[in-house]
């Protein structure tokens, strides 16, 4: 039995953001985040220095109390540094909401229940640049040696190096 076509006001393709919006909302609301912007724009909200050592994990609401508690995950060595910046962090997070939504910040040094391991990785490791084979670099210099302009010669060397490296693999 064929599925009937959905009647929609838009035809053709839909943006990926609109397709995933309800799933992202349900996932973030499960952790207490009414605003997913706090998760997606964490570095912009709290600044690069705090974002490099901490990330938001959970927002819990107390019964009858005003304001929520934001749980922030950090490593053991960075916890005292983050503890000294609680007031600044609280101010920036509440500025994101536009009102005093968060009353307290709780710092945890281990992963909360449900995560596989307790290690916190906040920034990806830098990618190591692959050095080209010296023989390929020599061939690239020879191929571009007849060019008089320095910038053009460097661009041709890079192009030749990339081409020969890709051909080798």
Tab-separated table of N, CA and C in Angstrom:
chain	number	residue	atom	x	y	z
A	1	UNK	N	0.841	-1.177	0.000
A	1	UNK	CA	0.000	0.000	0.000
A	1	UNK	C	0.885	1.238	0.000
A	2	UNK	N	0.611	2.143	-0.898
A	2	UNK	CA	1.423	3.347	-1.026
A	2	UNK	C	1.045	4.364	0.040
A	3	UNK	N	2.059	5.070	0.499
A	3	UNK	CA	1.844	6.155	1.452
A	3	UNK	C	1.323	7.370	0.685
A	4	UNK	N	0.308	8.030	1.184
A	4	UNK	CA	-0.161	9.243	0.493
A	4	UNK	C	0.856	10.362	0.661
A	5	UNK	N	0.950	11.193	-0.346
A	5	UNK	CA	1.868	12.326	-0.284
A	5	UNK	C	1.354	13.353	0.697
A	6	UNK	N	2.278	13.897	1.462
A	6	UNK	CA	1.909	14.931	2.420
A	6	UNK	C	1.658	16.238	1.685
A	7	UNK	N	0.618	16.881	2.063
A	7	UNK	CA	0.336	18.196	1.507
A	7	UNK	C	1.169	19.204	2.286
A	8	UNK	N	1.959	19.952	1.603
A	8	UNK	CA	2.824	20.922	2.258
A	8	UNK	C	2.764	22.234	1.517
A	9	UNK	N	2.990	23.298	2.242
A	9	UNK	CA	2.998	24.608	1.610
A	9	UNK	C	4.287	24.827	0.832
A	10	UNK	N	5.344	24.074	1.164
A	10	UNK	CA	6.604	24.192	0.445
A	10	UNK	C	6.776	22.985	-0.455
A	11	UNK	N	7.379	23.191	-1.559
A	11	UNK	CA	7.643	22.102	-2.483
A	11	UNK	C	9.138	21.896	-2.593
A	12	UNK	N	9.524	20.678	-2.855
A	12	UNK	CA	10.934	20.414	-3.063
A	12	UNK	C	11.653	20.079	-1.776
A	13	UNK	N	12.844	20.582	-1.660
A	13	UNK	CA	13.710	20.240	-0.549
A	13	UNK	C	13.424	21.091	0.681
A	14	UNK	N	13.697	20.502	1.840
A	14	UNK	CA	13.576	21.233	3.095
A	14	UNK	C	14.965	21.417	3.682
A	15	UNK	N	15.126	22.459	4.489
A	15	UNK	CA	16.406	22.696	5.143
A	15	UNK	C	16.627	21.630	6.207
A	16	UNK	N	17.882	21.241	6.381
A	16	UNK	CA	18.212	20.222	7.376
A	16	UNK	C	17.856	20.687	8.783
A	17	UNK	N	17.990	21.959	9.033
A	17	UNK	CA	17.681	22.490	10.365
A	17	UNK	C	16.204	22.303	10.696
A	18	UNK	N	15.324	22.482	9.717
A	18	UNK	CA	13.895	22.313	9.987
A	18	UNK	C	13.542	20.848	10.173
A	19	UNK	N	14.236	19.958	9.490
A	19	UNK	CA	13.967	18.532	9.643
A	19	UNK	C	14.381	18.020	11.017
A	20	UNK	N	15.464	18.540	11.556
A	20	UNK	CA	16.009	18.060	12.826
A	20	UNK	C	15.540	18.870	14.033
A	21	UNK	N	14.806	19.929	13.805
A	21	UNK	CA	14.462	20.842	14.891
A	21	UNK	C	13.688	20.159	16.016
A	22	UNK	N	12.707	19.330	15.710
A	22	UNK	CA	11.923	18.701	16.777
A	22	UNK	C	12.739	17.665	17.531
A	23	UNK	N	13.588	16.923	16.837
A	23	UNK	CA	14.424	15.927	17.512
A	23	UNK	C	15.456	16.581	18.418
A	24	UNK	N	16.042	17.666	17.959
A	24	UNK	CA	17.018	18.383	18.787
A	24	UNK	C	16.324	18.968	20.007
A	25	UNK	N	15.136	19.521	19.823
A	25	UNK	CA	14.400	20.111	20.940
A	25	UNK	C	14.075	19.054	21.992
A	26	UNK	N	13.612	17.873	21.584
A	26	UNK	CA	13.274	16.835	22.563
A	26	UNK	C	14.520	16.328	23.282
A	27	UNK	N	15.653	16.232	22.574
A	27	UNK	CA	16.888	15.782	23.220
A	27	UNK	C	17.397	16.796	24.239
A	28	UNK	N	17.359	18.061	23.897
A	28	UNK	CA	17.853	19.083	24.831
A	28	UNK	C	16.893	19.287	25.990
A	29	UNK	N	15.595	19.182	25.743
A	29	UNK	CA	14.637	19.332	26.832
A	29	UNK	C	14.720	18.169	27.811
A	30	UNK	N	15.176	17.009	27.346
A	30	UNK	CA	15.369	15.867	28.236
A	30	UNK	C	16.448	16.133	29.268
A	31	UNK	N	17.399	16.989	28.964
A	31	UNK	CA	18.453	17.380	29.897
A	31	UNK	C	18.128	18.676	30.626
A	32	UNK	N	16.943	19.210	30.387
A	32	UNK	CA	16.525	20.407	31.108
A	32	UNK	C	16.782	21.704	30.363
A	33	UNK	N	17.333	21.657	29.184
A	33	UNK	CA	17.654	22.872	28.447
A	33	UNK	C	16.443	23.308	27.627
A	34	UNK	N	15.735	24.324	28.094
A	34	UNK	CA	14.607	24.855	27.342
A	34	UNK	C	15.113	25.602	26.118
A	35	UNK	N	16.270	26.214	26.239
A	35	UNK	CA	16.910	26.916	25.130
A	35	UNK	C	18.095	26.101	24.659
A	36	UNK	N	18.047	25.584	23.452
A	36	UNK	CA	19.187	24.822	22.945
A	36	UNK	C	20.343	25.742	22.566
A	37	UNK	N	20.070	27.038	22.500
A	37	UNK	CA	21.115	28.013	22.162
A	37	UNK	C	22.259	27.974	23.177
A	38	UNK	N	21.955	27.651	24.439
A	38	UNK	CA	23.001	27.564	25.459
A	38	UNK	C	23.991	26.455	25.111
A	39	UNK	N	23.513	25.377	24.522
A	39	UNK	CA	24.397	24.282	24.121
A	39	UNK	C	25.120	24.580	22.818
A	40	UNK	N	24.395	25.086	21.842
A	40	UNK	CA	24.982	25.280	20.521
A	40	UNK	C	25.932	26.466	20.441
A	41	UNK	N	25.703	27.485	21.253
A	41	UNK	CA	26.545	28.688	21.211
A	41	UNK	C	27.293	28.888	22.530
A	42	UNK	N	27.676	27.816	23.175
A	42	UNK	CA	28.336	27.862	24.483
A	42	UNK	C	29.575	28.752	24.463
A	43	UNK	N	30.424	28.588	23.461
A	43	UNK	CA	31.674	29.371	23.408
A	43	UNK	C	31.393	30.857	23.245
A	44	UNK	N	30.377	31.216	22.488
A	44	UNK	CA	30.044	32.628	22.303
A	44	UNK	C	29.444	33.227	23.571
A	45	UNK	N	28.687	32.434	24.306
A	45	UNK	CA	27.998	32.943	25.490
A	45	UNK	C	28.972	33.156	26.649
A	46	UNK	N	29.802	32.145	26.940
A	46	UNK	CA	30.660	32.233	28.121
A	46	UNK	C	32.076	32.684	27.810
A	47	UNK	N	32.443	32.730	26.562
A	47	UNK	CA	33.796	33.132	26.184
A	47	UNK	C	34.682	31.925	25.942
A	48	UNK	N	35.714	32.118	25.164
A	48	UNK	CA	36.602	31.021	24.785
A	48	UNK	C	37.369	30.445	25.961
A	49	UNK	N	37.744	31.285	26.927
A	49	UNK	CA	38.540	30.794	28.057
A	49	UNK	C	37.748	29.808	28.909
A	50	UNK	N	36.490	30.084	29.158
A	50	UNK	CA	35.662	29.168	29.951
A	50	UNK	C	35.218	27.983	29.106
A	51	UNK	N	34.883	28.218	27.848
A	51	UNK	CA	34.417	27.135	26.978
A	51	UNK	C	35.496	26.086	26.746
A	52	UNK	N	36.762	26.490	26.824
A	52	UNK	CA	37.841	25.525	26.609
A	52	UNK	C	38.037	24.597	27.802
A	53	UNK	N	37.508	24.968	28.983
A	53	UNK	CA	37.705	24.121	30.161
A	53	UNK	C	36.410	23.530	30.707
A	54	UNK	N	35.253	23.949	30.192
A	54	UNK	CA	33.986	23.475	30.755
A	54	UNK	C	32.913	23.388	29.684
A	55	UNK	N	31.886	22.575	29.993
A	55	UNK	CA	30.724	22.502	29.108
A	55	UNK	C	29.475	22.240	29.950
A	56	UNK	N	28.321	22.720	29.472
A	56	UNK	CA	27.091	22.508	30.227
A	56	UNK	C	26.612	21.066	30.096
A	57	UNK	N	26.090	20.523	31.176
A	57	UNK	CA	25.653	19.138	31.159
A	57	UNK	C	24.152	19.028	31.393
A	58	UNK	N	23.647	19.775	32.370
A	58	UNK	CA	22.282	19.567	32.806
A	58	UNK	C	21.749	20.836	33.451
A	59	UNK	N	20.443	21.019	33.350
A	59	UNK	CA	19.773	22.077	34.100
A	59	UNK	C	18.668	21.392	34.887
A	60	UNK	N	18.690	21.573	36.212
A	60	UNK	CA	17.672	20.942	37.047
A	60	UNK	C	16.881	22.032	37.762
A	61	UNK	N	15.607	21.782	37.882
A	61	UNK	CA	14.697	22.740	38.509
A	61	UNK	C	14.266	22.187	39.854
A	62	UNK	N	14.332	23.010	40.885
A	62	UNK	CA	13.924	22.571	42.213
A	62	UNK	C	12.427	22.792	42.389
A	63	UNK	N	11.835	22.063	43.316
A	63	UNK	CA	10.401	22.195	43.581
A	63	UNK	C	10.125	23.505	44.301
A	64	UNK	N	9.291	24.308	43.721
A	64	UNK	CA	8.868	25.537	44.372
A	64	UNK	C	9.923	26.611	44.473
A	65	UNK	N	11.160	26.295	44.124
A	65	UNK	CA	12.225	27.280	44.225
A	65	UNK	C	12.288	28.148	42.985
A	66	UNK	N	12.846	29.299	43.148
A	66	UNK	CA	13.003	30.194	42.011
A	66	UNK	C	14.360	29.947	41.373
A	67	UNK	N	14.376	29.813	40.089
A	67	UNK	CA	15.612	29.619	39.366
A	67	UNK	C	16.039	28.172	39.319
A	68	UNK	N	16.890	27.872	38.390
A	68	UNK	CA	17.349	26.514	38.166
A	68	UNK	C	18.828	26.401	38.520
A	69	UNK	N	19.307	25.153	38.510
A	69	UNK	CA	20.723	24.893	38.767
A	69	UNK	C	21.347	24.371	37.492
A	70	UNK	N	22.390	25.043	37.026
A	70	UNK	CA	23.135	24.621	35.845
A	70	UNK	C	24.308	23.776	36.307
A	71	UNK	N	24.404	22.560	35.780
A	71	UNK	CA	25.538	21.688	36.086
A	71	UNK	C	26.544	21.819	34.961
A	72	UNK	N	27.783	22.121	35.319
A	72	UNK	CA	28.855	22.328	34.351
A	72	UNK	C	29.920	21.276	34.588
A	73	UNK	N	30.360	20.621	33.533
A	73	UNK	CA	31.384	19.584	33.608
A	73	UNK	C	32.748	20.175	33.285
A	74	UNK	N	33.732	19.845	34.117
A	74	UNK	CA	35.099	20.301	33.895
A	74	UNK	C	36.060	19.236	34.395
A	75	UNK	N	37.316	19.405	34.112
A	75	UNK	CA	38.323	18.479	34.624
A	75	UNK	C	38.706	18.888	36.036
A	76	UNK	N	39.320	17.979	36.762
A	76	UNK	CA	39.671	18.232	38.157
A	76	UNK	C	40.595	19.408	38.346
A	77	UNK	N	41.548	19.581	37.451
A	77	UNK	CA	42.512	20.666	37.598
A	77	UNK	C	41.890	22.026	37.330
A	78	UNK	N	40.855	22.070	36.503
A	78	UNK	CA	40.240	23.347	36.150
A	78	UNK	C	39.075	23.729	37.045
A	79	UNK	N	38.645	22.849	37.929
A	79	UNK	CA	37.496	23.131	38.786
A	79	UNK	C	37.705	24.351	39.685
A	80	UNK	N	38.857	24.511	40.364
A	80	UNK	CA	39.037	25.720	41.186
A	80	UNK	C	39.036	27.006	40.358
A	81	UNK	N	39.586	26.942	39.146
A	81	UNK	CA	39.590	28.122	38.273
A	81	UNK	C	38.165	28.493	37.869
A	82	UNK	N	37.366	27.475	37.563
A	82	UNK	CA	35.991	27.716	37.165
A	82	UNK	C	35.148	28.181	38.350
A	83	UNK	N	35.456	27.667	39.530
A	83	UNK	CA	34.726	28.062	40.733
A	83	UNK	C	34.898	29.559	41.014
A	84	UNK	N	36.061	30.089	40.733
A	84	UNK	CA	36.299	31.518	40.943
A	84	UNK	C	35.550	32.369	39.929
A	85	UNK	N	35.154	31.801	38.815
A	85	UNK	CA	34.474	32.545	37.764
A	85	UNK	C	32.967	32.270	37.744
A	86	UNK	N	32.422	31.692	38.814
A	86	UNK	CA	30.996	31.351	38.859
A	86	UNK	C	30.097	32.561	38.645
A	87	UNK	N	30.404	33.674	39.281
A	87	UNK	CA	29.560	34.863	39.169
A	87	UNK	C	29.523	35.371	37.732
A	88	UNK	N	30.672	35.414	37.102
A	88	UNK	CA	30.760	35.858	35.713
A	88	UNK	C	30.014	34.883	34.795
A	89	UNK	N	30.162	33.586	35.047
A	89	UNK	CA	29.493	32.562	34.262
A	89	UNK	C	27.981	32.666	34.418
A	90	UNK	N	27.520	32.863	35.641
A	90	UNK	CA	26.087	32.996	35.922
A	90	UNK	C	25.503	34.211	35.202
A	91	UNK	N	26.241	35.306	35.217
A	91	UNK	CA	25.783	36.527	34.561
A	91	UNK	C	25.660	36.331	33.050
A	92	UNK	N	26.628	35.680	32.442
A	92	UNK	CA	26.609	35.475	30.996
A	92	UNK	C	25.517	34.501	30.569
A	93	UNK	N	25.320	33.443	31.345
A	93	UNK	CA	24.276	32.467	31.002
A	93	UNK	C	22.900	33.104	31.133
A	94	UNK	N	22.668	33.870	32.176
A	94	UNK	CA	21.380	34.537	32.346
A	94	UNK	C	21.164	35.606	31.279
A	95	UNK	N	22.218	36.211	30.789
A	95	UNK	CA	22.092	37.173	29.688
A	95	UNK	C	21.618	36.462	28.420
A	96	UNK	N	21.993	35.220	28.255
A	96	UNK	CA	21.538	34.427	27.110
A	96	UNK	C	20.032	34.206	27.177
A	97	UNK	N	19.521	33.917	28.375
A	97	UNK	CA	18.089	33.692	28.543
A	97	UNK	C	17.289	34.995	28.531
A	98	UNK	N	17.898	36.064	28.940
A	98	UNK	CA	17.208	37.342	28.988
A	98	UNK	C	16.569	37.637	30.332
A	99	UNK	N	16.641	36.715	31.253
A	99	UNK	CA	16.131	36.919	32.607
A	99	UNK	C	16.900	35.981	33.529
A	100	UNK	N	16.660	36.058	34.826
A	100	UNK	CA	17.414	35.264	35.790
A	100	UNK	C	16.854	33.842	35.846
A	101	UNK	N	17.123	33.075	34.790
A	101	UNK	CA	16.634	31.698	34.705
A	101	UNK	C	17.470	30.762	35.570
A	102	UNK	N	18.762	31.012	35.660
A	102	UNK	CA	19.680	30.163	36.420
A	102	UNK	C	20.019	30.873	37.722
A	103	UNK	N	19.780	30.184	38.846
A	103	UNK	CA	20.073	30.781	40.156
A	103	UNK	C	21.395	30.284	40.713
A	104	UNK	N	21.745	29.045	40.408
A	104	UNK	CA	22.966	28.433	40.954
A	104	UNK	C	23.726	27.707	39.853
A	105	UNK	N	25.029	27.596	40.061
A	105	UNK	CA	25.872	26.805	39.162
A	105	UNK	C	26.565	25.749	39.993
A	106	UNK	N	26.436	24.508	39.560
A	106	UNK	CA	27.093	23.384	40.231
A	106	UNK	C	28.187	22.869	39.308
A	107	UNK	N	29.379	22.720	39.827
A	107	UNK	CA	30.510	22.244	39.039
A	107	UNK	C	30.733	20.779	39.372
A	108	UNK	N	30.804	19.954	38.348
A	108	UNK	CA	31.094	18.542	38.542
A	108	UNK	C	32.377	18.209	37.787
A	109	UNK	N	33.150	17.335	38.391
A	109	UNK	CA	34.429	16.970	37.792
A	109	UNK	C	34.377	15.602	37.149
A	110	UNK	N	33.256	14.945	37.245
A	110	UNK	CA	33.086	13.651	36.595
A	110	UNK	C	31.842	13.709	35.741
A	111	UNK	N	31.714	12.749	34.885
A	111	UNK	CA	30.543	12.730	34.025
A	111	UNK	C	29.318	12.323	34.819
A	112	UNK	N	28.171	12.883	34.511
A	112	UNK	CA	26.954	12.506	35.217
A	112	UNK	C	26.510	11.103	34.819
A	113	UNK	N	25.547	10.579	35.526
A	113	UNK	CA	25.054	9.239	35.256
A	113	UNK	C	24.545	9.163	33.828
A	114	UNK	N	24.952	8.115	33.139
A	114	UNK	CA	24.489	7.923	31.777
A	114	UNK	C	25.577	8.098	30.744
A	115	UNK	N	26.640	8.776	31.080
A	115	UNK	CA	27.735	8.898	30.136
A	115	UNK	C	28.674	7.714	30.303
A	116	UNK	N	29.303	7.308	29.236
A	116	UNK	CA	30.123	6.091	29.248
A	116	UNK	C	31.371	6.246	30.098
A	117	UNK	N	32.083	7.338	29.960
A	117	UNK	CA	33.302	7.506	30.753
A	117	UNK	C	33.350	8.912	31.338
A	118	UNK	N	34.133	9.051	32.389
A	118	UNK	CA	34.176	10.304	33.119
A	118	UNK	C	35.189	11.296	32.611
A	119	UNK	N	35.897	10.985	31.550
A	119	UNK	CA	36.894	11.921	31.039
A	119	UNK	C	36.217	13.017	30.238
A	120	UNK	N	36.632	14.236	30.441
A	120	UNK	CA	36.041	15.373	29.743
A	120	UNK	C	36.985	15.832	28.649
A	121	UNK	N	36.512	15.834	27.420
A	121	UNK	CA	37.299	16.299	26.286
A	121	UNK	C	36.600	17.526	25.734
A	122	UNK	N	37.223	18.683	25.843
A	122	UNK	CA	36.556	19.910	25.465
A	122	UNK	C	36.979	20.427	24.104
A	123	UNK	N	38.186	20.172	23.702
A	123	UNK	CA	38.643	20.631	22.406
A	123	UNK	C	39.256	19.459	21.660
A	124	UNK	N	39.005	19.382	20.357
A	124	UNK	CA	39.631	18.295	19.605
A	124	UNK	C	41.146	18.507	19.520
A	125	UNK	N	41.856	17.412	19.435
A	125	UNK	CA	43.310	17.495	19.323
A	125	UNK	C	43.666	18.145	17.987
A	126	UNK	N	44.692	18.965	17.962
A	126	UNK	CA	45.061	19.605	16.698
A	126	UNK	C	45.535	18.567	15.684
A	127	UNK	N	45.155	18.811	14.439
A	127	UNK	CA	45.550	17.888	13.378
A	127	UNK	C	47.015	18.120	13.025
A	128	UNK	N	47.736	17.022	12.899
A	128	UNK	CA	49.141	17.114	12.520
A	128	UNK	C	49.230	17.258	11.002
A	129	UNK	N	50.002	18.228	10.581
A	129	UNK	CA	50.164	18.421	9.147
A	129	UNK	C	51.089	17.347	8.602
A	130	UNK	N	50.655	16.739	7.523
A	130	UNK	CA	51.456	15.696	6.889
A	130	UNK	C	52.534	16.353	6.031
A	131	UNK	N	53.761	15.984	6.282
A	131	UNK	CA	54.873	16.519	5.490
A	131	UNK	C	54.982	15.693	4.209
A	132	UNK	N	55.140	16.363	3.068
A	132	UNK	CA	55.263	15.602	1.819
A	132	UNK	C	56.601	14.878	1.745
A	133	UNK	N	56.605	13.856	0.950
A	133	UNK	CA	57.815	13.074	0.728
A	133	UNK	C	58.884	13.992	0.110
A	134	UNK	N	60.146	13.934	0.559
A	134	UNK	CA	61.182	14.819	0.004
A	134	UNK	C	61.358	14.659	-1.507
A	135	UNK	N	61.158	13.456	-2.019
A	135	UNK	CA	61.286	13.249	-3.465
A	135	UNK	C	60.187	13.997	-4.214
A	136	UNK	N	58.987	13.996	-3.659
A	136	UNK	CA	57.872	14.714	-4.294
A	136	UNK	C	58.112	16.222	-4.216
A	137	UNK	N	58.634	16.696	-3.080
A	137	UNK	CA	58.926	18.121	-2.940
A	137	UNK	C	59.985	18.570	-3.947
A	138	UNK	N	60.971	17.724	-4.179
A	138	UNK	CA	62.018	18.035	-5.160
A	138	UNK	C	61.439	18.107	-6.565
A	139	UNK	N	60.573	17.154	-6.921
A	139	UNK	CA	59.925	17.162	-8.244
A	139	UNK	C	59.067	18.411	-8.418
A	140	UNK	N	58.372	18.824	-7.354
A	140	UNK	CA	57.524	20.006	-7.430
A	140	UNK	C	58.360	21.265	-7.632
A	141	UNK	N	59.525	21.362	-6.965
A	141	UNK	CA	60.411	22.520	-7.149
A	141	UNK	C	60.950	22.573	-8.576
A	142	UNK	N	61.313	21.398	-9.107
A	142	UNK	CA	61.815	21.348	-10.490
A	142	UNK	C	60.734	21.755	-11.484
A	143	UNK	N	59.485	21.335	-11.242
A	143	UNK	CA	58.402	21.648	-12.176
A	143	UNK	C	58.095	23.145	-12.202
A	144	UNK	N	58.246	23.818	-11.079
A	144	UNK	CA	57.920	25.245	-11.004
A	144	UNK	C	59.152	26.135	-11.088
A	145	UNK	N	60.303	25.581	-11.397
A	145	UNK	CA	61.540	26.371	-11.368
A	145	UNK	C	61.603	27.432	-12.458
A	146	UNK	N	60.906	27.275	-13.556
A	146	UNK	CA	60.978	28.232	-14.659
A	146	UNK	C	60.106	29.458	-14.472
A	147	UNK	N	59.339	29.541	-13.430
A	147	UNK	CA	58.426	30.657	-13.209
A	147	UNK	C	59.156	31.773	-12.466
A	148	UNK	N	58.995	33.022	-12.946
A	148	UNK	CA	59.713	34.148	-12.362
A	148	UNK	C	59.035	34.758	-11.144
A	149	UNK	N	57.717	34.739	-11.103
A	149	UNK	CA	56.985	35.358	-9.994
A	149	UNK	C	57.015	34.420	-8.782
A	150	UNK	N	57.407	34.966	-7.605
A	150	UNK	CA	57.558	34.142	-6.398
A	150	UNK	C	56.240	33.541	-5.932
A	151	UNK	N	55.172	34.344	-5.921
A	151	UNK	CA	53.875	33.847	-5.449
A	151	UNK	C	53.333	32.762	-6.373
A	152	UNK	N	53.476	32.977	-7.668
A	152	UNK	CA	52.996	31.994	-8.632
A	152	UNK	C	53.808	30.703	-8.535
A	153	UNK	N	55.124	30.833	-8.336
A	153	UNK	CA	55.980	29.660	-8.198
A	153	UNK	C	55.589	28.841	-6.962
A	154	UNK	N	55.333	29.529	-5.846
A	154	UNK	CA	54.930	28.839	-4.627
A	154	UNK	C	53.580	28.139	-4.803
A	155	UNK	N	52.655	28.797	-5.511
A	155	UNK	CA	51.349	28.187	-5.760
A	155	UNK	C	51.484	26.960	-6.658
A	156	UNK	N	52.323	27.055	-7.677
A	156	UNK	CA	52.533	25.905	-8.569
A	156	UNK	C	53.230	24.756	-7.847
A	157	UNK	N	54.155	25.062	-6.952
A	157	UNK	CA	54.808	24.015	-6.163
A	157	UNK	C	53.797	23.302	-5.279
A	158	UNK	N	52.920	24.068	-4.639
A	158	UNK	CA	51.897	23.467	-3.781
A	158	UNK	C	50.930	22.613	-4.592
A	159	UNK	N	50.547	23.106	-5.763
A	159	UNK	CA	49.642	22.349	-6.627
A	159	UNK	C	50.293	21.052	-7.093
A	160	UNK	N	51.524	21.133	-7.510
A	160	UNK	CA	52.238	19.940	-7.976
A	160	UNK	C	52.445	18.945	-6.842
A	161	UNK	N	52.783	19.436	-5.663
A	161	UNK	CA	52.951	18.556	-4.512
A	161	UNK	C	51.648	17.837	-4.174
A	162	UNK	N	50.539	18.582	-4.162
A	162	UNK	CA	49.240	17.969	-3.881
A	162	UNK	C	48.869	16.939	-4.940
A	163	UNK	N	49.130	17.267	-6.202
A	163	UNK	CA	48.796	16.351	-7.291
A	163	UNK	C	49.612	15.070	-7.198
A	164	UNK	N	50.906	15.206	-6.981
A	164	UNK	CA	51.756	14.010	-6.906
A	164	UNK	C	51.452	13.185	-5.657
A	165	UNK	N	51.115	13.821	-4.566
A	165	UNK	CA	50.766	13.091	-3.351
A	165	UNK	C	49.480	12.315	-3.540
A	166	UNK	N	48.487	12.936	-4.159
A	166	UNK	CA	47.206	12.253	-4.411
A	166	UNK	C	47.375	11.105	-5.398
A	167	UNK	N	48.254	11.276	-6.370
A	167	UNK	CA	48.505	10.220	-7.352
A	167	UNK	C	49.172	9.016	-6.685
A	168	UNK	N	50.022	9.276	-5.714
A	168	UNK	CA	50.758	8.206	-5.030
A	168	UNK	C	49.810	7.319	-4.234
A	169	UNK	N	48.810	7.927	-3.603
A	169	UNK	CA	47.866	7.152	-2.808
A	169	UNK	C	46.836	6.525	-3.701
